[in-house]
mmCIF file of N, CA and C in Angstrom:
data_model
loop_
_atom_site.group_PDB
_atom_site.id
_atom_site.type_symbol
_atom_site.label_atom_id
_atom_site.label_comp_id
_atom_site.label_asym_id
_atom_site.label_seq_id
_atom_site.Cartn_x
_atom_site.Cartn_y
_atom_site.Cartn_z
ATOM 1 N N UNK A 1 0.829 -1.179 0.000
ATOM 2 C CA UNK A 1 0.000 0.000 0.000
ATOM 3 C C UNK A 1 0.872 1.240 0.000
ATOM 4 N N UNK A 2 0.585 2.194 -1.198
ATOM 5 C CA UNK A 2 1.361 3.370 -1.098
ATOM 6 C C UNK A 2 0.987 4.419 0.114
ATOM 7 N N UNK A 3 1.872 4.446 0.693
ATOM 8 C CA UNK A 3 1.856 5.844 1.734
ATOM 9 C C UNK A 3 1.965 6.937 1.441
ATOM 10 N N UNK A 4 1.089 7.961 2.024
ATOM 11 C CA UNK A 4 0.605 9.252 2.210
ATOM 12 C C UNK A 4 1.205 10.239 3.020
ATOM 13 N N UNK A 5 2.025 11.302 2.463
ATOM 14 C CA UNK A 5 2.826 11.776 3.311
ATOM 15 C C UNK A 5 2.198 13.515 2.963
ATOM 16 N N UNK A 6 2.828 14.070 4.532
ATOM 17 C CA UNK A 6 2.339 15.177 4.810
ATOM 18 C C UNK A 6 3.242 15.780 6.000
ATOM 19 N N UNK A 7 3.280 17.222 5.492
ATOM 20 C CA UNK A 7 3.958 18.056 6.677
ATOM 21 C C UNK A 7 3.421 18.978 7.210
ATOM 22 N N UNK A 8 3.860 18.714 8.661
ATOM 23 C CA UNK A 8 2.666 19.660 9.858
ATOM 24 C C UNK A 8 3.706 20.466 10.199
ATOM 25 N N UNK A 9 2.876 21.729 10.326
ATOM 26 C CA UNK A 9 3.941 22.849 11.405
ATOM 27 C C UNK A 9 3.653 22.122 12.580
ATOM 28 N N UNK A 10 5.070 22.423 13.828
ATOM 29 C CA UNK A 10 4.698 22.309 14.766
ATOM 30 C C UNK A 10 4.255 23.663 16.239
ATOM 31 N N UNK A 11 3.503 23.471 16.579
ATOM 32 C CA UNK A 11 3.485 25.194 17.402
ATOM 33 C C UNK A 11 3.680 25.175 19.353
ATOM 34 N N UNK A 12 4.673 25.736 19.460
ATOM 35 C CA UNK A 12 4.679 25.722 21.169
ATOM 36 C C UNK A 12 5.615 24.479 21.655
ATOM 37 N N UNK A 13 6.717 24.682 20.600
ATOM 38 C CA UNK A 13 7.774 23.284 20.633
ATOM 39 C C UNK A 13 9.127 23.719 20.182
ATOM 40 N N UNK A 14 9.771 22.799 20.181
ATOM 41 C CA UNK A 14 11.658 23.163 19.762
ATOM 42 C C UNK A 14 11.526 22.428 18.614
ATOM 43 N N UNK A 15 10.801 21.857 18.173
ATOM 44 C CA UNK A 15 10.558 21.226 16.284
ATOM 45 C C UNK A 15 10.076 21.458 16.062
ATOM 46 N N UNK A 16 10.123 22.434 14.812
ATOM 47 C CA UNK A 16 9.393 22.876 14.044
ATOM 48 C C UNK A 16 8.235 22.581 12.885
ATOM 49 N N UNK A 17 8.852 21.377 12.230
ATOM 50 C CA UNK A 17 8.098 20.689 11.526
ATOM 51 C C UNK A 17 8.337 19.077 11.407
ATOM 52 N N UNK A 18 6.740 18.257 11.295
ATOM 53 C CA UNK A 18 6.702 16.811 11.174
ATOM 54 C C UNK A 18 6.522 16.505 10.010
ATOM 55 N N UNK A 19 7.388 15.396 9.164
ATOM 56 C CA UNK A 19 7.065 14.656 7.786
ATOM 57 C C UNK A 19 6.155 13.317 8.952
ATOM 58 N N UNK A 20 4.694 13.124 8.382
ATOM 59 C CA UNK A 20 4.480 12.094 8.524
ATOM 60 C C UNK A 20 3.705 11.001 7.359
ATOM 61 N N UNK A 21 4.359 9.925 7.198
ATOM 62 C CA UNK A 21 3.593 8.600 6.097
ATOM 63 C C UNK A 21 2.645 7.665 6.600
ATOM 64 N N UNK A 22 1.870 7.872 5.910
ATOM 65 C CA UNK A 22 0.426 6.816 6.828
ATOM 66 C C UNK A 22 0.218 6.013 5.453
ATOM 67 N N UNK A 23 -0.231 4.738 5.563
ATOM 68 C CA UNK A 23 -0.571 3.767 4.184
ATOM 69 C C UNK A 23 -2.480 4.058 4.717
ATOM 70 N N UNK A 24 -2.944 3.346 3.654
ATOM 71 C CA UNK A 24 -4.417 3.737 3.459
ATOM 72 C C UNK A 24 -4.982 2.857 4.586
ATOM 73 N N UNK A 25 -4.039 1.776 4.968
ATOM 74 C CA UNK A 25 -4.725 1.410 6.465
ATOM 75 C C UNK A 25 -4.679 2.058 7.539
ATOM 76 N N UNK A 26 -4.472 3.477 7.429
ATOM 77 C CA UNK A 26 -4.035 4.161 8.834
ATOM 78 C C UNK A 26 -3.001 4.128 9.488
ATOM 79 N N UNK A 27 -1.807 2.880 9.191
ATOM 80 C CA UNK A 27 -1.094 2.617 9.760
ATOM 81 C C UNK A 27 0.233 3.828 9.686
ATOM 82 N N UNK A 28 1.253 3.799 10.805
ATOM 83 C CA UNK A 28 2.244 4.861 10.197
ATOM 84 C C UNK A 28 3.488 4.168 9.783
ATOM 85 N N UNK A 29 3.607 4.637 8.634
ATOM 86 C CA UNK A 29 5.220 4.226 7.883
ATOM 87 C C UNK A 29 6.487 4.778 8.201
ATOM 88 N N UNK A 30 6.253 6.125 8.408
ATOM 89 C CA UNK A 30 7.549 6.874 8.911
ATOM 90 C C UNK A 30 7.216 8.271 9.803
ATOM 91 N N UNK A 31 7.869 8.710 10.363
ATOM 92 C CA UNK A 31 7.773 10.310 11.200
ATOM 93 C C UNK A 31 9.253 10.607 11.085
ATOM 94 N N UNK A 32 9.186 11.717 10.797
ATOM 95 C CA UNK A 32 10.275 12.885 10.341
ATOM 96 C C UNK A 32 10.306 13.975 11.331
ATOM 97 N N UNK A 33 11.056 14.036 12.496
ATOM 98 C CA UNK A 33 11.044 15.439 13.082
ATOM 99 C C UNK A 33 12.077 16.345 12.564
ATOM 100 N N UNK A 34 11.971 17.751 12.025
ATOM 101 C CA UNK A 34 13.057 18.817 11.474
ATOM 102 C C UNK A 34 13.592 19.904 12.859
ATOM 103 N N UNK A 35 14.124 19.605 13.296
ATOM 104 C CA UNK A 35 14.792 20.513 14.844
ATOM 105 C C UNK A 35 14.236 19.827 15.777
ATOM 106 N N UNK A 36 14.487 20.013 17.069
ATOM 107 C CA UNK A 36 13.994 19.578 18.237
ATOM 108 C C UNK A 36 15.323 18.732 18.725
ATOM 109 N N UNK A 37 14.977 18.083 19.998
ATOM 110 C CA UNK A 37 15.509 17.020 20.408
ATOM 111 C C UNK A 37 16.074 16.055 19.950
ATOM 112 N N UNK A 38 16.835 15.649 18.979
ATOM 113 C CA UNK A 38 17.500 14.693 17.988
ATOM 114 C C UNK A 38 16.913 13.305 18.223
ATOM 115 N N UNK A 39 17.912 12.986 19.737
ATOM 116 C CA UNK A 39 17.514 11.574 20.186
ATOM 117 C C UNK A 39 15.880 11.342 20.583
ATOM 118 N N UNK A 40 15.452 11.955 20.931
ATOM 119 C CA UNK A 40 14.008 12.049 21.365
ATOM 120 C C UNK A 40 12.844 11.763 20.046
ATOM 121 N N UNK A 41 13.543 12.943 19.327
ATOM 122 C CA UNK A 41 12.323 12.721 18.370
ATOM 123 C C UNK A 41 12.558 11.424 17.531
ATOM 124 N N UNK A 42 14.171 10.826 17.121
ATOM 125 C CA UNK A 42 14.092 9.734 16.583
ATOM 126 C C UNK A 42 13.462 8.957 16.923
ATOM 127 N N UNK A 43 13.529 8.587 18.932
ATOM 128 C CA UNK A 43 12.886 7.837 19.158
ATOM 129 C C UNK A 43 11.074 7.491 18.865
ATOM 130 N N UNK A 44 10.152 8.747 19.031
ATOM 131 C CA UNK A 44 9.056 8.519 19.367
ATOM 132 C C UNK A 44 8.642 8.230 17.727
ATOM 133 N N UNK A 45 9.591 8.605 17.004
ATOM 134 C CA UNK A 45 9.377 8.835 15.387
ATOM 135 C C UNK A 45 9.603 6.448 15.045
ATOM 136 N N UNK A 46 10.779 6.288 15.612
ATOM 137 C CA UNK A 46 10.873 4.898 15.751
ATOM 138 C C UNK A 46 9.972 3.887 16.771
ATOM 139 N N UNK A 47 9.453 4.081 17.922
ATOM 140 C CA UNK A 47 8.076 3.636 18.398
ATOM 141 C C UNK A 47 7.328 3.406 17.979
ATOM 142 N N UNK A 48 6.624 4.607 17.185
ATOM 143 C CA UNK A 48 5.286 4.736 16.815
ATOM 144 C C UNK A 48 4.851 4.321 15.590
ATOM 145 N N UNK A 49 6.391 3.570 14.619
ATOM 146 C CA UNK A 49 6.626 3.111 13.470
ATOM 147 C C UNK A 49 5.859 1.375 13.237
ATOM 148 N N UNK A 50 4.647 1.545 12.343
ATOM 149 C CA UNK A 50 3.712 0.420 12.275
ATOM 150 C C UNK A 50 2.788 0.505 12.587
ATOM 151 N N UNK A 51 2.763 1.538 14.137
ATOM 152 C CA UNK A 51 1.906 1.934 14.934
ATOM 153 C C UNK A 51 0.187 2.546 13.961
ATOM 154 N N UNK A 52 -0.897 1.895 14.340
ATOM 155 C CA UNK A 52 -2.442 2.879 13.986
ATOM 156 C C UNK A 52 -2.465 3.819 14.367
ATOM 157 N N UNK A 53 -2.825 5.075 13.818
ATOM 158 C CA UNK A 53 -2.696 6.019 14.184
ATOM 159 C C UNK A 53 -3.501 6.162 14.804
ATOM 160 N N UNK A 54 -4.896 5.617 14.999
ATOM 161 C CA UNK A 54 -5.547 5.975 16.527
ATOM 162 C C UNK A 54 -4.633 5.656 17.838
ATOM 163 N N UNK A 55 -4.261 4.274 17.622
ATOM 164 C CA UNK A 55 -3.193 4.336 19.102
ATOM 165 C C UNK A 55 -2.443 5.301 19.029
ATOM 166 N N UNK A 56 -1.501 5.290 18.222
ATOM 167 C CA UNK A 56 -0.544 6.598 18.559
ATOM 168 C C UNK A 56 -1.178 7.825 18.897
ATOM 169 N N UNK A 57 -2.195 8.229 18.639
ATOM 170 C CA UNK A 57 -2.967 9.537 19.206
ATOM 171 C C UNK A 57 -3.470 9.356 20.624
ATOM 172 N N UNK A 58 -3.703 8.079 20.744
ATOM 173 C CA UNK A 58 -4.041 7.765 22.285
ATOM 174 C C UNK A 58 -3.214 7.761 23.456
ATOM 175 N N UNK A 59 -2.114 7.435 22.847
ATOM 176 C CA UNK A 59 -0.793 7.353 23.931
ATOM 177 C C UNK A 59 -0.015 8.345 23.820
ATOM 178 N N UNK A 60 0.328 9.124 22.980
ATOM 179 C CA UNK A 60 0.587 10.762 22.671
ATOM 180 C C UNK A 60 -0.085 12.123 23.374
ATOM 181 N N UNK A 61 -1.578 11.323 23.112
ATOM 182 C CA UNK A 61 -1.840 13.285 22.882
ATOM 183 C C UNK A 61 -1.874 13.474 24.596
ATOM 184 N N UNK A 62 -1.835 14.681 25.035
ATOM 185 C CA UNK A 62 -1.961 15.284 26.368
ATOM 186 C C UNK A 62 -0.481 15.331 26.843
ATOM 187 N N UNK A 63 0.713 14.824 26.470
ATOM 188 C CA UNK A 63 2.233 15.033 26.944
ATOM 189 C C UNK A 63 2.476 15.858 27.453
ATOM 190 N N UNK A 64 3.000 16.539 28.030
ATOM 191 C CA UNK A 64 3.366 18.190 28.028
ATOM 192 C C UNK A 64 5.308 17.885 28.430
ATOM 193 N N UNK A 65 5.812 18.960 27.975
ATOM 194 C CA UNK A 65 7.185 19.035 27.914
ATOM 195 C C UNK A 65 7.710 20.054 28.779
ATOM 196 N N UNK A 66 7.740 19.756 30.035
ATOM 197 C CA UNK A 66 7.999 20.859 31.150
ATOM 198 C C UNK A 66 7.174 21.712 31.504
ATOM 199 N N UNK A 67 6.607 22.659 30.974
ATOM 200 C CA UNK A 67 5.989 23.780 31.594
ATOM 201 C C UNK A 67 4.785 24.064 30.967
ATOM 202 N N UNK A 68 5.459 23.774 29.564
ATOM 203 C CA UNK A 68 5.099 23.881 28.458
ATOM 204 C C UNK A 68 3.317 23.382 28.186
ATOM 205 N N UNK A 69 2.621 23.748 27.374
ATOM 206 C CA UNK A 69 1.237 22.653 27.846
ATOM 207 C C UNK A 69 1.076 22.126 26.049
ATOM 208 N N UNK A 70 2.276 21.625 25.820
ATOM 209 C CA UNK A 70 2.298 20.487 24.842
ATOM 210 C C UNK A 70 3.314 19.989 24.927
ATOM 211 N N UNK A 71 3.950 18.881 23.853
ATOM 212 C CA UNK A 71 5.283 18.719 23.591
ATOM 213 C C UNK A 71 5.307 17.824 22.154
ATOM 214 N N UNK A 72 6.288 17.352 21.700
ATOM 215 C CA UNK A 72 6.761 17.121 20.532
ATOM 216 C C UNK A 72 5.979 15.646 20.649
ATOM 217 N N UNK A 73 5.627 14.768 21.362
ATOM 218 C CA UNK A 73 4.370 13.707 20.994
ATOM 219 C C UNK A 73 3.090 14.349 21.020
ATOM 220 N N UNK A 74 3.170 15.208 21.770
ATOM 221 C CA UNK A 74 1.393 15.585 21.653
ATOM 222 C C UNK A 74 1.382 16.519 20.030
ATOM 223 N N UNK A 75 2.323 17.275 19.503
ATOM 224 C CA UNK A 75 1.891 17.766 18.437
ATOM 225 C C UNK A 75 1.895 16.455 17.729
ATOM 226 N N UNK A 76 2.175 15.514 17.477
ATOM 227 C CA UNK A 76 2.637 14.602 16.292
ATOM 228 C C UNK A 76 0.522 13.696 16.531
ATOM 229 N N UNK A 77 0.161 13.732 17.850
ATOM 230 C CA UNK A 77 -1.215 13.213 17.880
ATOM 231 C C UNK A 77 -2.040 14.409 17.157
ATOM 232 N N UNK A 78 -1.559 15.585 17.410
ATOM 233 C CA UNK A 78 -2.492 16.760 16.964
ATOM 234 C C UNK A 78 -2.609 16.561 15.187
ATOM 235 N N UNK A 79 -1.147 16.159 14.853
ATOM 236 C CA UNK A 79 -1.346 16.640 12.998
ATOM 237 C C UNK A 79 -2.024 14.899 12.774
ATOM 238 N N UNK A 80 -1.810 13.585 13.596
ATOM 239 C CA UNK A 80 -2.360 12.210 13.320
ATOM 240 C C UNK A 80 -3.754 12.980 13.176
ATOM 241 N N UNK A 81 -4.341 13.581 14.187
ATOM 242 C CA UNK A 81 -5.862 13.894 13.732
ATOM 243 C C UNK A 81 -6.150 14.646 12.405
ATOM 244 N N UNK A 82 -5.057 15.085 11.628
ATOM 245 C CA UNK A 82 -5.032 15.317 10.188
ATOM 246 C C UNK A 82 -5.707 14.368 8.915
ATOM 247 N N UNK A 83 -5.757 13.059 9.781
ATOM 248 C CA UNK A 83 -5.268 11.465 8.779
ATOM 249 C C UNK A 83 -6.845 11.371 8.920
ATOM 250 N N UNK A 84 -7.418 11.467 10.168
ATOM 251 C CA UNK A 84 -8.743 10.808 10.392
ATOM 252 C C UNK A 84 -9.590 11.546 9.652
#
């Protein structure tokens, strides 16, 4: 299944922008973070890899990153609600 790719600004974060690939099953193929946290974002970008994007929005969204009242998983659930 060919995957569907798309880039989200990110807002109220240290990454700026997400490449994300979803195949027509919802599923996710890849996440791309551009700035931020290097190791971090590889990681949640490598987790969430296979992952439905309803789960990944489920276990994502609400994160917050210190003080902050988001963070770099909760935007990546915010642009998944892009897919639905």
């Amino acid at each position: 299944m060919q995957p569907s790719g798309r880039r989200e600004i990110n807002v109220g974060v240290c990454s700026r922008v997400i490449k994300i690939e979803v195949d027509a099953t919802k599923t996710i193929r890849n996440v791309a973070y551009f700035m931020g946290c290097s190791g971090n974002t590889q990681g949640i970008g490598a987790l969430i890899k296979g992952m439905k994007v309803e789960e990944a929005i489920k276990r994502l969204e609400g994160i917050r990153c210190g003080q902050k009242s988001t963070s770099c998983p909760d935007q990546l659930a915010q642009a998944l609600k892009n897919f639905l």
